[in-house]
Short mmCIF file of C-alpha atoms in Angstrom, two decimals:
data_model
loop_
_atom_site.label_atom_id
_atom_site.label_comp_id
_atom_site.label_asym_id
_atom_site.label_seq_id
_atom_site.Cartn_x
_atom_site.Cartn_y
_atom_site.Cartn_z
CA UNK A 1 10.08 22.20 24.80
CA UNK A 2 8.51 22.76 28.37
CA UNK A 3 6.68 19.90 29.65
CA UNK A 4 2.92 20.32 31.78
CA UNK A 5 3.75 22.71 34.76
CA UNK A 6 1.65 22.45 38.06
CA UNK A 7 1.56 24.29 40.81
CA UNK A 8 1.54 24.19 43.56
CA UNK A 9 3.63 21.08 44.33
CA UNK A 10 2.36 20.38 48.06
CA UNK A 11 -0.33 21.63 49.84
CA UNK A 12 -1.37 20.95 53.17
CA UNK A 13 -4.47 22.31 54.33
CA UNK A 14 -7.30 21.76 57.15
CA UNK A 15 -10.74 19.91 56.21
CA UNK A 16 -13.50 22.83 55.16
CA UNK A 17 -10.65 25.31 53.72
CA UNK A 18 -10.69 25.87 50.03
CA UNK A 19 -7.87 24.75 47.92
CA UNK A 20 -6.67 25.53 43.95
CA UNK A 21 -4.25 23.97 41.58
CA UNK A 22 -3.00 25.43 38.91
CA UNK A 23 -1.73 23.63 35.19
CA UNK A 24 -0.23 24.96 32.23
CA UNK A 25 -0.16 22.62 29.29
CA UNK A 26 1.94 21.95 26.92
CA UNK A 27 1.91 24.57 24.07
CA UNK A 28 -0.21 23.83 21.29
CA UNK A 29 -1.66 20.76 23.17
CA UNK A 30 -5.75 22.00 22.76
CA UNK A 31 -6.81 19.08 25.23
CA UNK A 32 -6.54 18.86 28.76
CA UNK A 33 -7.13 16.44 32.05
CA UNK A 34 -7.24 16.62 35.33
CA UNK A 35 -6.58 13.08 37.16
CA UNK A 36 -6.59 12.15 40.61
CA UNK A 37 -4.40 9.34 42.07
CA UNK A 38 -4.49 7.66 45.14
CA UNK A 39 -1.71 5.76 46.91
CA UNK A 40 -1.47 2.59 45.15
CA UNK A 41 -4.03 3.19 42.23
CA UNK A 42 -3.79 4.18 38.02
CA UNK A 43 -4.92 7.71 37.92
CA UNK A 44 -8.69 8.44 37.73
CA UNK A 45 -10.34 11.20 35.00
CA UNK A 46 -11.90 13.96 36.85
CA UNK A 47 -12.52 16.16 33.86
CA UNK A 48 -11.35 16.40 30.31
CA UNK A 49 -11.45 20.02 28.39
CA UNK A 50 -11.37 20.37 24.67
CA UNK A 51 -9.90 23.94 24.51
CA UNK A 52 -12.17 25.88 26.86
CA UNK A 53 -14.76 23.31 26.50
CA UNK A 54 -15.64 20.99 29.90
CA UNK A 55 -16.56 18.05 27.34
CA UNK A 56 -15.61 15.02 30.16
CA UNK A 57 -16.23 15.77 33.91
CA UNK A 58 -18.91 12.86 34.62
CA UNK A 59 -16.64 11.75 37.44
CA UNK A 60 -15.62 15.39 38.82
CA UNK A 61 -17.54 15.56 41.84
CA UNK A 62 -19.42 19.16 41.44
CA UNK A 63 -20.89 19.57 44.71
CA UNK A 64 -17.06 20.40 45.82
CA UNK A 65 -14.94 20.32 42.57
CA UNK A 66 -15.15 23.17 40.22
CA UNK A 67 -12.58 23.59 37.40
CA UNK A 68 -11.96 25.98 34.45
CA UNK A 69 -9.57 26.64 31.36
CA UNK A 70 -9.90 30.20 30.53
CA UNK A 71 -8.91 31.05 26.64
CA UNK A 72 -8.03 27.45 26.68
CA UNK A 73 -4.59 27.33 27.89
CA UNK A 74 -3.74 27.56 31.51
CA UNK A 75 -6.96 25.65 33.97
CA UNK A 76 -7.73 25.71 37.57
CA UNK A 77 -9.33 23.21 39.65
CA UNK A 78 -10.60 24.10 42.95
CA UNK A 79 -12.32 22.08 45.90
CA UNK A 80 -14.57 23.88 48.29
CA UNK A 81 -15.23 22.50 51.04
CA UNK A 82 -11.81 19.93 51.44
CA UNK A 83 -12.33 16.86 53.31
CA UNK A 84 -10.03 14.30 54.79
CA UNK A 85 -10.85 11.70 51.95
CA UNK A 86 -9.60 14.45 49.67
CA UNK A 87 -5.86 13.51 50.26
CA UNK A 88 -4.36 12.29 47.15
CA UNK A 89 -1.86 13.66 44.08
CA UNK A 90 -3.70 15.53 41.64
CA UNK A 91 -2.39 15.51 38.13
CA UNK A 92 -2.91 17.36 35.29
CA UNK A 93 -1.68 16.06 31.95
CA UNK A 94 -2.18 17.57 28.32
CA UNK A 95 -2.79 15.95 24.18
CA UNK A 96 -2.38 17.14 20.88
CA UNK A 97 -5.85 16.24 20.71
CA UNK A 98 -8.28 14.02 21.89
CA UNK A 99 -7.80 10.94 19.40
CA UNK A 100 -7.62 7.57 20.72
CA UNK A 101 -3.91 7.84 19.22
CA UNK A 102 -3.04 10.81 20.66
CA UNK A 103 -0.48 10.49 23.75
CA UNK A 104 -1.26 12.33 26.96
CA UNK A 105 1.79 14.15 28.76
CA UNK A 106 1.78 14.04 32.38
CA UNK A 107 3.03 17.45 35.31
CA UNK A 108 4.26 16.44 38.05
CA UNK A 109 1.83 16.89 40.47
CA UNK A 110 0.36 18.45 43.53
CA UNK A 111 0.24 15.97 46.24
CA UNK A 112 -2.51 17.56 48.69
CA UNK A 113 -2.76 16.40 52.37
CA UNK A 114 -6.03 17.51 54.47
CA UNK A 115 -5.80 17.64 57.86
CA UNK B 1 -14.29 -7.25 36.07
CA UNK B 2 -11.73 -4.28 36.22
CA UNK B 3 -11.53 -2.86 32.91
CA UNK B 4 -7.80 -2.65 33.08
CA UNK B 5 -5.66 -5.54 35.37
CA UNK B 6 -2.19 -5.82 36.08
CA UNK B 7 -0.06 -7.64 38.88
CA UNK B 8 0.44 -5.02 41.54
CA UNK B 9 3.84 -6.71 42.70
CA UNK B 10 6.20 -6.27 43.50
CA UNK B 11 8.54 -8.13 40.78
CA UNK B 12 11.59 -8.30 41.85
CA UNK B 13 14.57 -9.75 39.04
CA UNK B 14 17.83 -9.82 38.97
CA UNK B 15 20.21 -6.47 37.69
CA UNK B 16 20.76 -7.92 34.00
CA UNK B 17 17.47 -9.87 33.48
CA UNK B 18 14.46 -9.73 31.98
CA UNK B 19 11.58 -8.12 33.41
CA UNK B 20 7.99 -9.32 32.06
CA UNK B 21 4.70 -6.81 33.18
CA UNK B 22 1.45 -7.84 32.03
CA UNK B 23 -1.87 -6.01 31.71
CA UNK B 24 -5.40 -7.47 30.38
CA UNK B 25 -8.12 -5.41 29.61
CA UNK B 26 -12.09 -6.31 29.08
CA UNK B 27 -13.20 -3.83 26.15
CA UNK B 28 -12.40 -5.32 23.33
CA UNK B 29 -12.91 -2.59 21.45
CA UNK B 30 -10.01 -1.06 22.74
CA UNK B 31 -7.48 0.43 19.85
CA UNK B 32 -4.57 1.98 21.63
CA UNK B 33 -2.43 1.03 24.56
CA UNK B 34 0.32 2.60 26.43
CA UNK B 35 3.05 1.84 29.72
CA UNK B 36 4.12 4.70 31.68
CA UNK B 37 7.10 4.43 34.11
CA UNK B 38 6.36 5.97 37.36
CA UNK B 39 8.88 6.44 39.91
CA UNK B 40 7.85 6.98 44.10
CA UNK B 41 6.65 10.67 44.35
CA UNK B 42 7.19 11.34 40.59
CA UNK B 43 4.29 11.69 37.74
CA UNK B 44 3.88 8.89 35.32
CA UNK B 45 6.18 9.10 32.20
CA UNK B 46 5.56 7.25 28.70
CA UNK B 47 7.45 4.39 28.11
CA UNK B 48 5.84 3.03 24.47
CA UNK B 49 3.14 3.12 23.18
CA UNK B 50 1.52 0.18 20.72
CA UNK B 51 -1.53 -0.05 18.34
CA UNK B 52 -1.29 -2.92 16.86
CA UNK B 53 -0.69 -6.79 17.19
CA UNK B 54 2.95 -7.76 17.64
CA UNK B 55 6.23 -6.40 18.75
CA UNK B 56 7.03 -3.12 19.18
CA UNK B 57 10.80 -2.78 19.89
CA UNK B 58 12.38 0.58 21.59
CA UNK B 59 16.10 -0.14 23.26
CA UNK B 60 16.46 -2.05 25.90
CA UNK B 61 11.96 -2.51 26.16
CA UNK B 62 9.41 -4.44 24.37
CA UNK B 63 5.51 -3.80 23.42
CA UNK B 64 3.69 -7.06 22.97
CA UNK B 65 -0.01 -6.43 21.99
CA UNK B 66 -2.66 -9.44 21.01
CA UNK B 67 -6.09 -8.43 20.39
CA UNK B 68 -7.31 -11.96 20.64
CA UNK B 69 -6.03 -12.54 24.00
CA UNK B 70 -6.96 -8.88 25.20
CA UNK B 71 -3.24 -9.02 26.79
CA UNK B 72 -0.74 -6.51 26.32
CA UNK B 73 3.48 -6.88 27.60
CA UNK B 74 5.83 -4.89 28.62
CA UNK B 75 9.26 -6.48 28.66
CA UNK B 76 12.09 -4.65 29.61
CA UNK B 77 15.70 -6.76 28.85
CA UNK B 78 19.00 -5.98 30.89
CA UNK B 79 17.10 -4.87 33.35
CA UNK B 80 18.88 -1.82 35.66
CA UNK B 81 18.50 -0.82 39.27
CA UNK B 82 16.67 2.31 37.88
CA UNK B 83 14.52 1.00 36.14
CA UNK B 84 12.73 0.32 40.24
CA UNK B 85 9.46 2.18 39.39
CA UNK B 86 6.04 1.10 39.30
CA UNK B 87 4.65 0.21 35.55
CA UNK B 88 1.31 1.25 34.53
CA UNK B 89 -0.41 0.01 31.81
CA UNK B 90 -3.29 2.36 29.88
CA UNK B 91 -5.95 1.47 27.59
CA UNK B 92 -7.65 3.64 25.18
CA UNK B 93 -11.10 2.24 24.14
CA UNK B 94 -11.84 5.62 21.15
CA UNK B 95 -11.31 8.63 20.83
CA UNK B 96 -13.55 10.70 22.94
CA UNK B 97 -13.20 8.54 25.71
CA UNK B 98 -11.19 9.00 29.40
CA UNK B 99 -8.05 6.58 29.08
CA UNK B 100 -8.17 3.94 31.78
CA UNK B 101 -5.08 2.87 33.69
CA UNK B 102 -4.70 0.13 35.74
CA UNK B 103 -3.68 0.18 39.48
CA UNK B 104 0.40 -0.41 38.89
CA UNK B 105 3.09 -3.01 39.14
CA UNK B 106 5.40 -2.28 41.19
CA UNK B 107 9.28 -3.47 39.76
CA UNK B 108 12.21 -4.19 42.05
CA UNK B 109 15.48 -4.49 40.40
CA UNK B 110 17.87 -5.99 42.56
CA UNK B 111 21.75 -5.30 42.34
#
């Protein structure tokens, strides 16, 4: 069975330019995340879809972050404007479901540097 | 206080021993805990995964959950040069809610 895929893996971009990552969950998996890690740190929720439902994204920052998860498979998250602080591995990671049982299944990653 | 705390390291043991990570949390509401493995540059992995007080046994690692305490154990016995990652320990408070991780503890098996 295929695990999360990301892409792309690295990214290196200036400050202001847009950038997009791209996850496809497991199959069958109707709940997906999008973390954020920084060097050194657990990864941090940015926004949590049930299906193609946005029902988690209280720590997404919208005034740059957008994300969506069209027919509620494959998502997108985009930042527009990127800025220096913006450096970090983004992860996406996918559940069976959104029960406090249920395990979550990590990509690999796309480690984004702005310059 | 952090809702999820762990040692960030490093703990370094000896090839062959055994290697203790710990992790306290503040809700105690909390029902389900889990320790992913991550390795430098990789995506965190799960290890085990534990629900209830006790033992949970899986090869060479060990769960350890107490409710009471709000502590939950990760041992790892015979402890191998790749099993050098850092260790992080995730708490699930419900369902419905974001799992919270805790920064990391780094592990350094030495040969």
């Amino acid at each position: 069975e295929a695990g999360v895929v990301q892409s792309p893996r690295y990214k290196i971009i200036e400050k202001k330019q847009p950038v997009a990552f791209w996850c496809n969950p497991i199959s069958g998996h109707n709940t997906l995340y999008w973390y954020l890690q920084n060097l050194g740190q657990g990864p941090e929720l940015l926004i949590r879809y049930e299906n193609e439902e946005a029902v988690d994204d209280s720590q997404l920052p919208k005034d740059r972050f957008s994300a969506e998860r069209l027919k509620g498979v494959d998502s997108t998250l985009k930042i527009q404007p990127a800025e220096l602080g913006d450096s970090a591995v983004y992860l996406c990671a996918s559940s069976l479901g959104a029960g406090v049982y249920d395990t979550q299944y990590f990509g690999p990653g796309t480690r984004l540097t702005v310059l | 206080q952090k809702e999820v705390e762990q040692n960030s390291g490093p703990l370094s043991v000896p090839e062959g021993a055994i290697a203790s990570l710990n992790c306290t949390y503040s809700d105690r509401v909390s029902q389900s805990f889990f320790w992913y493995r991550q390795y430098s540059g990789k995506s965190p992995e799960l290890i085990m995964s534990i629900y209830s007080n006790g033992d949970k046994e899986d090869g060479r690692f060990t769960a350890q959950l107490n409710k009471a305490s709000q502590y939950v154990s990760l041992l790892i016995r015979d402890s191998q040069p790749s099993d050098s990652a850092t260790y992080l320990c995730a708490v699930n408070r419900k369902g419905n809610t974001p799992l919270v991780f805790g920064k990391g503890t780094r592990l350094s098996v030495i040969a």
